[in-house]
PDB file of C-alpha atoms and ligand atoms in Angstrom:
ATOM      1  CA  MET A   1      82.071 106.198 101.917  1.00  0.00           C
ATOM      2  CA  LEU A   2      82.398 103.299  99.272  1.00  0.00           C
ATOM      3  CA  GLU A   3      80.100 100.418  98.365  1.00  0.00           C
ATOM      4  CA  LEU A   4      79.878  97.545  96.915  1.00  0.00           C
ATOM      5  CA  LYS A   5      76.293  95.970  96.475  1.00  0.00           C
ATOM      6  CA  GLN A   6      75.200  92.482  95.486  1.00  0.00           C
ATOM      7  CA  PHE A   7      78.534  91.766  93.754  1.00  0.00           C
ATOM      8  CA  SER A   8      79.137  88.911  92.670  1.00  0.00           C
ATOM      9  CA  LYS A   9      82.589  86.582  91.197  1.00  0.00           C
ATOM     10  CA  THR A  10      83.196  83.872  89.421  1.00  0.00           C
ATOM     11  CA  PHE A  11      86.684  82.332  88.697  1.00  0.00           C
ATOM     12  CA  LYS A  12      86.716  80.049  85.467  1.00  0.00           C
ATOM     13  CA  SER A  13      84.001  77.795  87.462  1.00  0.00           C
ATOM     14  CA  LYS A  14      84.195  78.732  90.920  1.00  0.00           C
ATOM     15  CA  LEU A  15      82.272  81.178  92.024  1.00  0.00           C
ATOM     16  CA  ILE A  16      84.053  83.891  94.655  1.00  0.00           C
ATOM     17  CA  PHE A  17      81.250  86.053  95.425  1.00  0.00           C
ATOM     18  CA  ASN A  18      77.609  85.192  94.906  1.00  0.00           C
ATOM     19  CA  LEU A  19      75.340  88.577  95.884  1.00  0.00           C
ATOM     20  CA  ALA A  20      77.981  90.241  98.646  1.00  0.00           C
ATOM     21  CA  ASP A  21      78.282  92.972 100.292  1.00  0.00           C
ATOM     22  CA  PHE A  22      80.921  95.272 101.378  1.00  0.00           C
ATOM     23  CA  THR A  23      80.509  99.219 102.524  1.00  0.00           C
ATOM     24  CA  CYS A  24      82.762 101.311 104.304  1.00  0.00           C
ATOM     25  CA  LYS A  25      82.774 104.749 105.869  1.00  0.00           C
ATOM     26  CA  ARG A  26      85.127 107.418 106.046  1.00  0.00           C
ATOM     27  CA  GLY A  27      86.922 106.793 108.982  1.00  0.00           C
ATOM     28  CA  GLU A  28      87.087 103.930 109.935  1.00  0.00           C
ATOM     29  CA  ILE A  29      89.293 100.728 109.720  1.00  0.00           C
ATOM     30  CA  VAL A  30      87.142  97.790 108.608  1.00  0.00           C
ATOM     31  CA  LEU A  31      89.047  93.883 108.666  1.00  0.00           C
ATOM     32  CA  LEU A  32      88.294  91.495 106.147  1.00  0.00           C
ATOM     33  CA  THR A  33      88.924  88.010 107.701  1.00  0.00           C
ATOM     34  CA  GLY A  34      88.806  84.010 105.996  1.00  0.00           C
ATOM     35  CA  ARG A  35      90.765  81.085 105.580  1.00  0.00           C
ATOM     36  CA  SER A  36      93.455  81.378 102.611  1.00  0.00           C
ATOM     37  CA  GLY A  37      91.733  80.910  99.445  1.00  0.00           C
ATOM     38  CA  ILE A  38      88.518  82.260 100.659  1.00  0.00           C
ATOM     39  CA  GLY A  39      88.027  85.237  98.349  1.00  0.00           C
ATOM     40  CA  LYS A  40      90.439  88.340 100.723  1.00  0.00           C
ATOM     41  CA  THR A  41      92.240  89.666  98.114  1.00  0.00           C
ATOM     42  CA  THR A  42      89.842  89.008  94.798  1.00  0.00           C
ATOM     43  CA  CYS A  43      87.927  91.566  97.472  1.00  0.00           C
ATOM     44  CA  LEU A  44      90.212  94.188  97.343  1.00  0.00           C
ATOM     45  CA  ASP A  45      91.481  93.430  93.751  1.00  0.00           C
ATOM     46  CA  ILE A  46      88.229  94.928  92.843  1.00  0.00           C
ATOM     47  CA  ILE A  47      87.692  97.087  95.617  1.00  0.00           C
ATOM     48  CA  SER A  48      90.319  98.609  94.402  1.00  0.00           C
ATOM     49  CA  GLY A  49      89.506  98.581  90.579  1.00  0.00           C
ATOM     50  CA  ILE A  50      92.317  96.657  89.774  1.00  0.00           C
ATOM     51  CA  LYS A  51      89.732  92.836  89.453  1.00  0.00           C
ATOM     52  CA  ARG A  52      86.620  93.211  87.336  1.00  0.00           C
ATOM     53  CA  TYR A  53      83.264  91.576  89.102  1.00  0.00           C
ATOM     54  CA  ASP A  54      80.769  89.881  86.880  1.00  0.00           C
ATOM     55  CA  THR A  55      77.288  91.764  88.567  1.00  0.00           C
ATOM     56  CA  GLY A  56      76.541  94.167  90.878  1.00  0.00           C
ATOM     57  CA  ASP A  57      77.479  98.039  91.732  1.00  0.00           C
ATOM     58  CA  PHE A  58      80.335 100.337  92.597  1.00  0.00           C
ATOM     59  CA  LEU A  59      79.458 102.743  94.898  1.00  0.00           C
ATOM     60  CA  PHE A  60      82.353 106.109  95.621  1.00  0.00           C
ATOM     61  CA  LYS A  61      80.710 109.113  97.583  1.00  0.00           C
ATOM     62  CA  ASN A  62      76.998 107.688  96.000  1.00  0.00           C
ATOM     63  CA  GLN A  63      78.032 107.907  93.074  1.00  0.00           C
ATOM     64  CA  LYS A  64      78.207 105.315  90.902  1.00  0.00           C
ATOM     65  CA  VAL A  65      81.839 104.304  89.357  1.00  0.00           C
ATOM     66  CA  GLU A  66      82.294 103.242  86.198  1.00  0.00           C
ATOM     67  CA  THR A  67      84.057 100.429  86.054  1.00  0.00           C
ATOM     68  CA  GLN A  68      83.536  99.226  82.351  1.00  0.00           C
ATOM     69  CA  ASN A  69      85.675 101.986  81.083  1.00  0.00           C
ATOM     70  CA  GLU A  70      88.948 101.649  81.997  1.00  0.00           C
ATOM     71  CA  THR A  71      90.074 104.757  81.479  1.00  0.00           C
ATOM     72  CA  LYS A  72      87.432 106.239  84.365  1.00  0.00           C
ATOM     73  CA  LEU A  73      88.612 102.912  86.102  1.00  0.00           C
ATOM     74  CA  SER A  74      92.136 104.415  86.698  1.00  0.00           C
ATOM     75  CA  ALA A  75      91.700 107.434  87.170  1.00  0.00           C
ATOM     76  CA  PHE A  76      88.637 106.724  90.226  1.00  0.00           C
ATOM     77  CA  ARG A  77      92.045 104.679  91.374  1.00  0.00           C
ATOM     78  CA  ASN A  78      95.420 106.713  91.109  1.00  0.00           C
ATOM     79  CA  GLU A  79      92.983 109.652  92.926  1.00  0.00           C
ATOM     80  CA  ASN A  80      91.214 107.751  95.501  1.00  0.00           C
ATOM     81  CA  ILE A  81      92.980 104.434  96.420  1.00  0.00           C
ATOM     82  CA  GLY A  82      96.198 103.499  97.775  1.00  0.00           C
ATOM     83  CA  TYR A  83      96.876  99.410  97.996  1.00  0.00           C
ATOM     84  CA  ILE A  84      99.797  97.528  99.902  1.00  0.00           C
ATOM     85  CA  LEU A  85      99.693  94.878  97.713  1.00  0.00           C
ATOM     86  CA  GLN A  86     100.859  91.165  99.548  1.00  0.00           C
ATOM     87  CA  ASP A  87     103.722  90.918  97.186  1.00  0.00           C
ATOM     88  CA  PHE A  88     104.310  94.327  97.484  1.00  0.00           C
ATOM     89  CA  ALA A  89     104.430  94.820  93.644  1.00  0.00           C
ATOM     90  CA  LEU A  90     108.223  97.086  93.924  1.00  0.00           C
ATOM     91  CA  ILE A  91     110.198  97.335  91.090  1.00  0.00           C
ATOM     92  CA  ASP A  92     113.383  95.780  92.002  1.00  0.00           C
ATOM     93  CA  SER A  93     116.003  98.137  89.396  1.00  0.00           C
ATOM     94  CA  TYR A  94     113.766 101.017  90.605  1.00  0.00           C
ATOM     95  CA  THR A  95     115.432 102.899  93.675  1.00  0.00           C
ATOM     96  CA  VAL A  96     113.385 103.220  96.706  1.00  0.00           C
ATOM     97  CA  LEU A  97     112.690 107.154  96.307  1.00  0.00           C
ATOM     98  CA  GLU A  98     111.491 106.217  92.448  1.00  0.00           C
ATOM     99  CA  ASN A  99     109.472 103.580  93.865  1.00  0.00           C
ATOM    100  CA  ILE A 100     107.231 105.369  96.691  1.00  0.00           C
ATOM    101  CA  LEU A 101     106.884 108.434  93.786  1.00  0.00           C
ATOM    102  CA  LEU A 102     105.847 106.027  90.757  1.00  0.00           C
ATOM    103  CA  PRO A 103     101.627 106.799  91.021  1.00  0.00           C
ATOM    104  CA  SER A 104     102.002 110.546  91.091  1.00  0.00           C
ATOM    105  CA  LEU A 105     103.742 109.181  87.217  1.00  0.00           C
ATOM    106  CA  TYR A 106     100.093 107.930  86.339  1.00  0.00           C
ATOM    107  CA  SER A 107      98.167 111.623  87.912  1.00  0.00           C
ATOM    108  CA  PRO A 108      97.725 114.510  85.700  1.00  0.00           C
ATOM    109  CA  LYS A 109     101.341 116.274  85.870  1.00  0.00           C
ATOM    110  CA  ASP A 110      99.263 119.505  87.002  1.00  0.00           C
ATOM    111  CA  LYS A 111      97.617 117.867  89.740  1.00  0.00           C
ATOM    112  CA  HIS A 112     101.003 117.097  91.856  1.00  0.00           C
ATOM    113  CA  ASN A 113     103.799 119.055  92.280  1.00  0.00           C
ATOM    114  CA  ARG A 114     107.484 117.061  91.479  1.00  0.00           C
ATOM    115  CA  HIS A 115     109.310 119.104  94.021  1.00  0.00           C
ATOM    116  CA  ASP A 116     106.162 118.217  97.228  1.00  0.00           C
ATOM    117  CA  LEU A 117     105.893 115.418  96.173  1.00  0.00           C
ATOM    118  CA  GLU A 118     109.762 114.566  97.071  1.00  0.00           C
ATOM    119  CA  THR A 119     109.687 116.195  99.974  1.00  0.00           C
ATOM    120  CA  LYS A 120     106.706 114.519 101.246  1.00  0.00           C
ATOM    121  CA  ALA A 121     108.605 111.372 100.363  1.00  0.00           C
ATOM    122  CA  ARG A 122     111.368 112.442 102.847  1.00  0.00           C
ATOM    123  CA  ASN A 123     109.397 112.887 105.505  1.00  0.00           C
ATOM    124  CA  LEU A 124     107.291 109.440 105.216  1.00  0.00           C
ATOM    125  CA  ALA A 125     110.913 107.749 105.105  1.00  0.00           C
ATOM    126  CA  TYR A 126     112.425 109.017 107.841  1.00  0.00           C
ATOM    127  CA  GLU A 127     109.224 108.554 109.840  1.00  0.00           C
ATOM    128  CA  PHE A 128     109.475 104.688 108.860  1.00  0.00           C
ATOM    129  CA  ASP A 129     113.173 104.275 109.676  1.00  0.00           C
ATOM    130  CA  LEU A 130     113.912 103.893 105.673  1.00  0.00           C
ATOM    131  CA  THR A 131     116.548 107.257 104.889  1.00  0.00           C
ATOM    132  CA  GLU A 132     119.595 105.791 104.342  1.00  0.00           C
ATOM    133  CA  MET A 133     117.784 103.265 102.063  1.00  0.00           C
ATOM    134  CA  LEU A 134     116.202 105.879  99.471  1.00  0.00           C
ATOM    135  CA  ASN A 135     118.718 106.126  96.745  1.00  0.00           C
ATOM    136  CA  ARG A 136     119.463 101.974  97.289  1.00  0.00           C
ATOM    137  CA  LYS A 137     117.703  99.565  94.146  1.00  0.00           C
ATOM    138  CA  ILE A 138     114.460  97.262  95.191  1.00  0.00           C
ATOM    139  CA  LYS A 139     116.660  94.316  94.749  1.00  0.00           C
ATOM    140  CA  ALA A 140     119.365  95.627  98.060  1.00  0.00           C
ATOM    141  CA  ILE A 141     116.450  96.325 100.541  1.00  0.00           C
ATOM    142  CA  SER A 142     115.583  93.360 103.235  1.00  0.00           C
ATOM    143  CA  GLY A 143     111.804  92.069 103.136  1.00  0.00           C
ATOM    144  CA  GLY A 144     111.032  94.432 106.344  1.00  0.00           C
ATOM    145  CA  GLN A 145     112.029  97.224 104.243  1.00  0.00           C
ATOM    146  CA  LYS A 146     110.184  96.791 101.293  1.00  0.00           C
ATOM    147  CA  GLN A 147     107.076  95.995 103.434  1.00  0.00           C
ATOM    148  CA  ARG A 148     107.477  99.698 104.300  1.00  0.00           C
ATOM    149  CA  VAL A 149     107.998 101.361 101.269  1.00  0.00           C
ATOM    150  CA  ALA A 150     105.318  99.690 100.361  1.00  0.00           C
ATOM    151  CA  ILE A 151     102.873 101.286 102.641  1.00  0.00           C
ATOM    152  CA  ILE A 152     104.737 104.348 102.122  1.00  0.00           C
ATOM    153  CA  ARG A 153     103.964 104.696  98.126  1.00  0.00           C
ATOM    154  CA  SER A 154     100.265 103.580  99.189  1.00  0.00           C
ATOM    155  CA  LEU A 155     100.364 107.305 100.989  1.00  0.00           C
ATOM    156  CA  ILE A 156     102.107 109.099  98.406  1.00  0.00           C
ATOM    157  CA  LEU A 157      99.077 110.833  97.020  1.00  0.00           C
ATOM    158  CA  GLU A 158      97.437 110.771 100.228  1.00  0.00           C
ATOM    159  CA  PRO A 159      93.876 108.661  98.934  1.00  0.00           C
ATOM    160  CA  ALA A 160      90.489 108.939 100.809  1.00  0.00           C
ATOM    161  CA  ILE A 161      90.698 104.966 101.106  1.00  0.00           C
ATOM    162  CA  ILE A 162      93.784 102.907 101.863  1.00  0.00           C
ATOM    163  CA  LEU A 163      93.545  99.054 101.053  1.00  0.00           C
ATOM    164  CA  ALA A 164      96.105  96.267 102.852  1.00  0.00           C
ATOM    165  CA  ASP A 165      96.981  92.741 102.062  1.00  0.00           C
ATOM    166  CA  GLU A 166      98.020  91.074 105.026  1.00  0.00           C
ATOM    167  CA  PRO A 167     100.194  94.468 106.012  1.00  0.00           C
ATOM    168  CA  THR A 168     101.904  92.936 108.923  1.00  0.00           C
ATOM    169  CA  THR A 169     103.701  89.247 107.587  1.00  0.00           C
ATOM    170  CA  ASN A 170     107.388  90.943 107.804  1.00  0.00           C
ATOM    171  CA  LEU A 171     107.247  92.972 110.427  1.00  0.00           C
ATOM    172  CA  ASP A 172     108.934  93.002 113.493  1.00  0.00           C
ATOM    173  CA  LYS A 173     107.359  94.141 116.687  1.00  0.00           C
ATOM    174  CA  GLU A 174     108.955  98.239 115.871  1.00  0.00           C
ATOM    175  CA  ASN A 175     107.288  98.034 112.858  1.00  0.00           C
ATOM    176  CA  PHE A 176     104.248  96.546 113.378  1.00  0.00           C
ATOM    177  CA  ASP A 177     103.269  98.828 115.928  1.00  0.00           C
ATOM    178  CA  LEU A 178     104.489 102.096 113.577  1.00  0.00           C
ATOM    179  CA  VAL A 179     101.635 100.843 111.122  1.00  0.00           C
ATOM    180  CA  MET A 180      99.483 100.344 113.963  1.00  0.00           C
ATOM    181  CA  ALA A 181     100.087 103.394 114.605  1.00  0.00           C
ATOM    182  CA  LEU A 182      99.795 105.153 111.457  1.00  0.00           C
ATOM    183  CA  PHE A 183      95.913 103.119 110.707  1.00  0.00           C
ATOM    184  CA  ILE A 184      95.019 104.293 113.360  1.00  0.00           C
ATOM    185  CA  LYS A 185      95.979 108.178 112.168  1.00  0.00           C
ATOM    186  CA  LEU A 186      95.230 107.485 109.344  1.00  0.00           C
ATOM    187  CA  LYS A 187      91.154 106.127 110.296  1.00  0.00           C
ATOM    188  CA  ASN A 188      91.836 109.643 112.506  1.00  0.00           C
ATOM    189  CA  GLU A 189      92.484 112.138 110.013  1.00  0.00           C
ATOM    190  CA  GLY A 190      88.878 110.686 108.591  1.00  0.00           C
ATOM    191  CA  LYS A 191      90.713 108.304 106.036  1.00  0.00           C
ATOM    192  CA  THR A 192      89.147 104.445 105.538  1.00  0.00           C
ATOM    193  CA  VAL A 193      91.698 101.530 106.166  1.00  0.00           C
ATOM    194  CA  VAL A 194      90.259  98.293 104.822  1.00  0.00           C
ATOM    195  CA  ILE A 195      92.581  95.354 105.877  1.00  0.00           C
ATOM    196  CA  ALA A 196      92.394  91.440 104.633  1.00  0.00           C
ATOM    197  CA  THR A 197      94.465  90.341 107.785  1.00  0.00           C
ATOM    198  CA  HIS A 198      94.880  86.961 110.577  1.00  0.00           C
ATOM    199  CA  ASP A 199      96.642  89.034 113.069  1.00  0.00           C
ATOM    200  CA  GLU A 200      94.398  89.180 115.825  1.00  0.00           C
ATOM    201  CA  ARG A 201      96.824  92.021 116.678  1.00  0.00           C
ATOM    202  CA  PHE A 202      94.097  94.543 114.431  1.00  0.00           C
ATOM    203  CA  PHE A 203      90.481  93.365 116.126  1.00  0.00           C
ATOM    204  CA  ASP A 204      90.777  96.046 118.681  1.00  0.00           C
ATOM    205  CA  ILE A 205      91.168  98.375 116.251  1.00  0.00           C
ATOM    206  CA  ALA A 206      88.648  97.588 113.943  1.00  0.00           C
ATOM    207  CA  SER A 207      84.884  99.186 113.386  1.00  0.00           C
ATOM    208  CA  LYS A 208      83.450  96.852 111.381  1.00  0.00           C
ATOM    209  CA  ILE A 209      84.955  93.250 110.955  1.00  0.00           C
ATOM    210  CA  TYR A 210      83.958  90.911 107.866  1.00  0.00           C
ATOM    211  CA  GLU A 211      84.402  87.694 107.600  1.00  0.00           C
ATOM    212  CA  ILE A 212      84.465  86.251 104.282  1.00  0.00           C
ATOM    213  CA  LYS A 213      82.160  82.975 104.485  1.00  0.00           C
ATOM    214  CA  ASN A 214      79.601  80.918 102.065  1.00  0.00           C
ATOM    215  CA  CYS A 215      80.670  83.887  99.249  1.00  0.00           C
ATOM    216  CA  ARG A 216      79.134  86.392 101.446  1.00  0.00           C
ATOM    217  CA  LEU A 217      80.584  89.311 103.967  1.00  0.00           C
ATOM    218  CA  ILE A 218      79.354  87.975 106.893  1.00  0.00           C
ATOM    219  CA  GLU A 219      79.729  91.089 109.397  1.00  0.00           C
ATOM    220  CA  LYS A 220      81.325  89.699 112.661  1.00  0.00           C
TER     221      LYS A 220
HETATM  222  N1  ADP B   1      93.508  85.045  88.647  1.00  0.00           N
HETATM  223  C1  ADP B   1      92.720  84.082  88.729  1.00  0.00           C
HETATM  224  N2  ADP B   1      92.580  82.965  88.321  1.00  0.00           N
HETATM  225  C2  ADP B   1      91.700  81.787  88.984  1.00  0.00           C
HETATM  226  N3  ADP B   1      91.456  81.614  89.826  1.00  0.00           N
HETATM  227  C3  ADP B   1      92.214  82.384  90.864  1.00  0.00           C
HETATM  228  C4  ADP B   1      92.999  84.310  90.665  1.00  0.00           C
HETATM  229  N4  ADP B   1      92.429  84.201  91.285  1.00  0.00           N
HETATM  230  C5  ADP B   1      92.448  84.062  92.262  1.00  0.00           C
HETATM  231  N5  ADP B   1      92.088  82.304  92.030  1.00  0.00           N
HETATM  232  C6  ADP B   1      91.433  81.817  92.786  1.00  0.00           C
HETATM  233  O1  ADP B   1      90.183  82.814  94.053  1.00  0.00           O
HETATM  234  C7  ADP B   1      90.229  82.289  95.530  1.00  0.00           C
HETATM  235  C8  ADP B   1      90.072  83.501  96.132  1.00  0.00           C
HETATM  236  O2  ADP B   1      91.494  83.562  96.326  1.00  0.00           O
HETATM  237  P1  ADP B   1      91.924  85.090  96.983  1.00  0.00           P
HETATM  238  O3  ADP B   1      91.404  85.615  96.661  1.00  0.00           O
HETATM  239  O4  ADP B   1      93.143  84.905  96.723  1.00  0.00           O
HETATM  240  O5  ADP B   1      92.083  84.607  98.465  1.00  0.00           O
HETATM  241  P2  ADP B   1      92.633  84.418 100.098  1.00  0.00           P
HETATM  242  O6  ADP B   1      93.721  86.286  99.473  1.00  0.00           O
HETATM  243  O7  ADP B   1      91.586  84.931 100.208  1.00  0.00           O
HETATM  244  O8  ADP B   1      93.858  83.614 100.685  1.00  0.00           O
HETATM  245  C9  ADP B   1      91.081  80.422  95.393  1.00  0.00           C
HETATM  246  O9  ADP B   1      90.073  79.504  95.064  1.00  0.00           O
HETATM  247  C10 ADP B   1      92.205  81.212  93.905  1.00  0.00           C
HETATM  248  O10 ADP B   1      92.584  79.775  93.925  1.00  0.00           O
HETATM  249 MG1   MG B   2      95.435  86.738  99.712  1.00  0.00          MG
END
């Protein structure tokens, strides 16, 4: 599905990845583990096309993704990747519903029907117990609710790959179970889920576990 071949990344003079390899297939749950500051978020940022890497090849469905072309890269990201960022990256002054629908603003107008998207947003909000919050501003909801909004937003355009950066830090048991069930459902639908996490509860459902070590991704 997606491959990063022999990629390297340096911040200023600090080497984070050196000729590392990452692959994930359709219908897999892949974990990225490793100590804090080792490069988990950086790896997700590279997969999502948010961050550039220094050298390496990026393949999606066996086709090279032109990561040097910003327009093409944004289009690739918008169409294929849903990213649940660790700090959620929600817009405080917008409502929950507006935040959920944000990705559709960056996708071609004729591609998604606004009414269908809104129906989908409401259905997802219902599943995640956020119906009452849809018209509230982000600044007026709790951390756990924000996390669920970020999760729903990543799903709204039905991307093939969902990236989640430590997605369970703010969740209580009930919401954790919901997120776990969601990831398994996505996997069964043939989507790919990549999770940066320390949470051992994910180990049982993982198809593959990478540990980042010595600037490489080591399969455990
Ligand atoms: N924009 C940046 N500029 C310089 N260094 C950065 C930047 N982003 C991350 N780093 C560094 O890269 C390393 C890996 O960070 P990160 O990917 O956030 O690790 P993790 O998610 O595993 O905790 C850290 O040492 C961090 O300080
Ligand atoms: Mg991180």
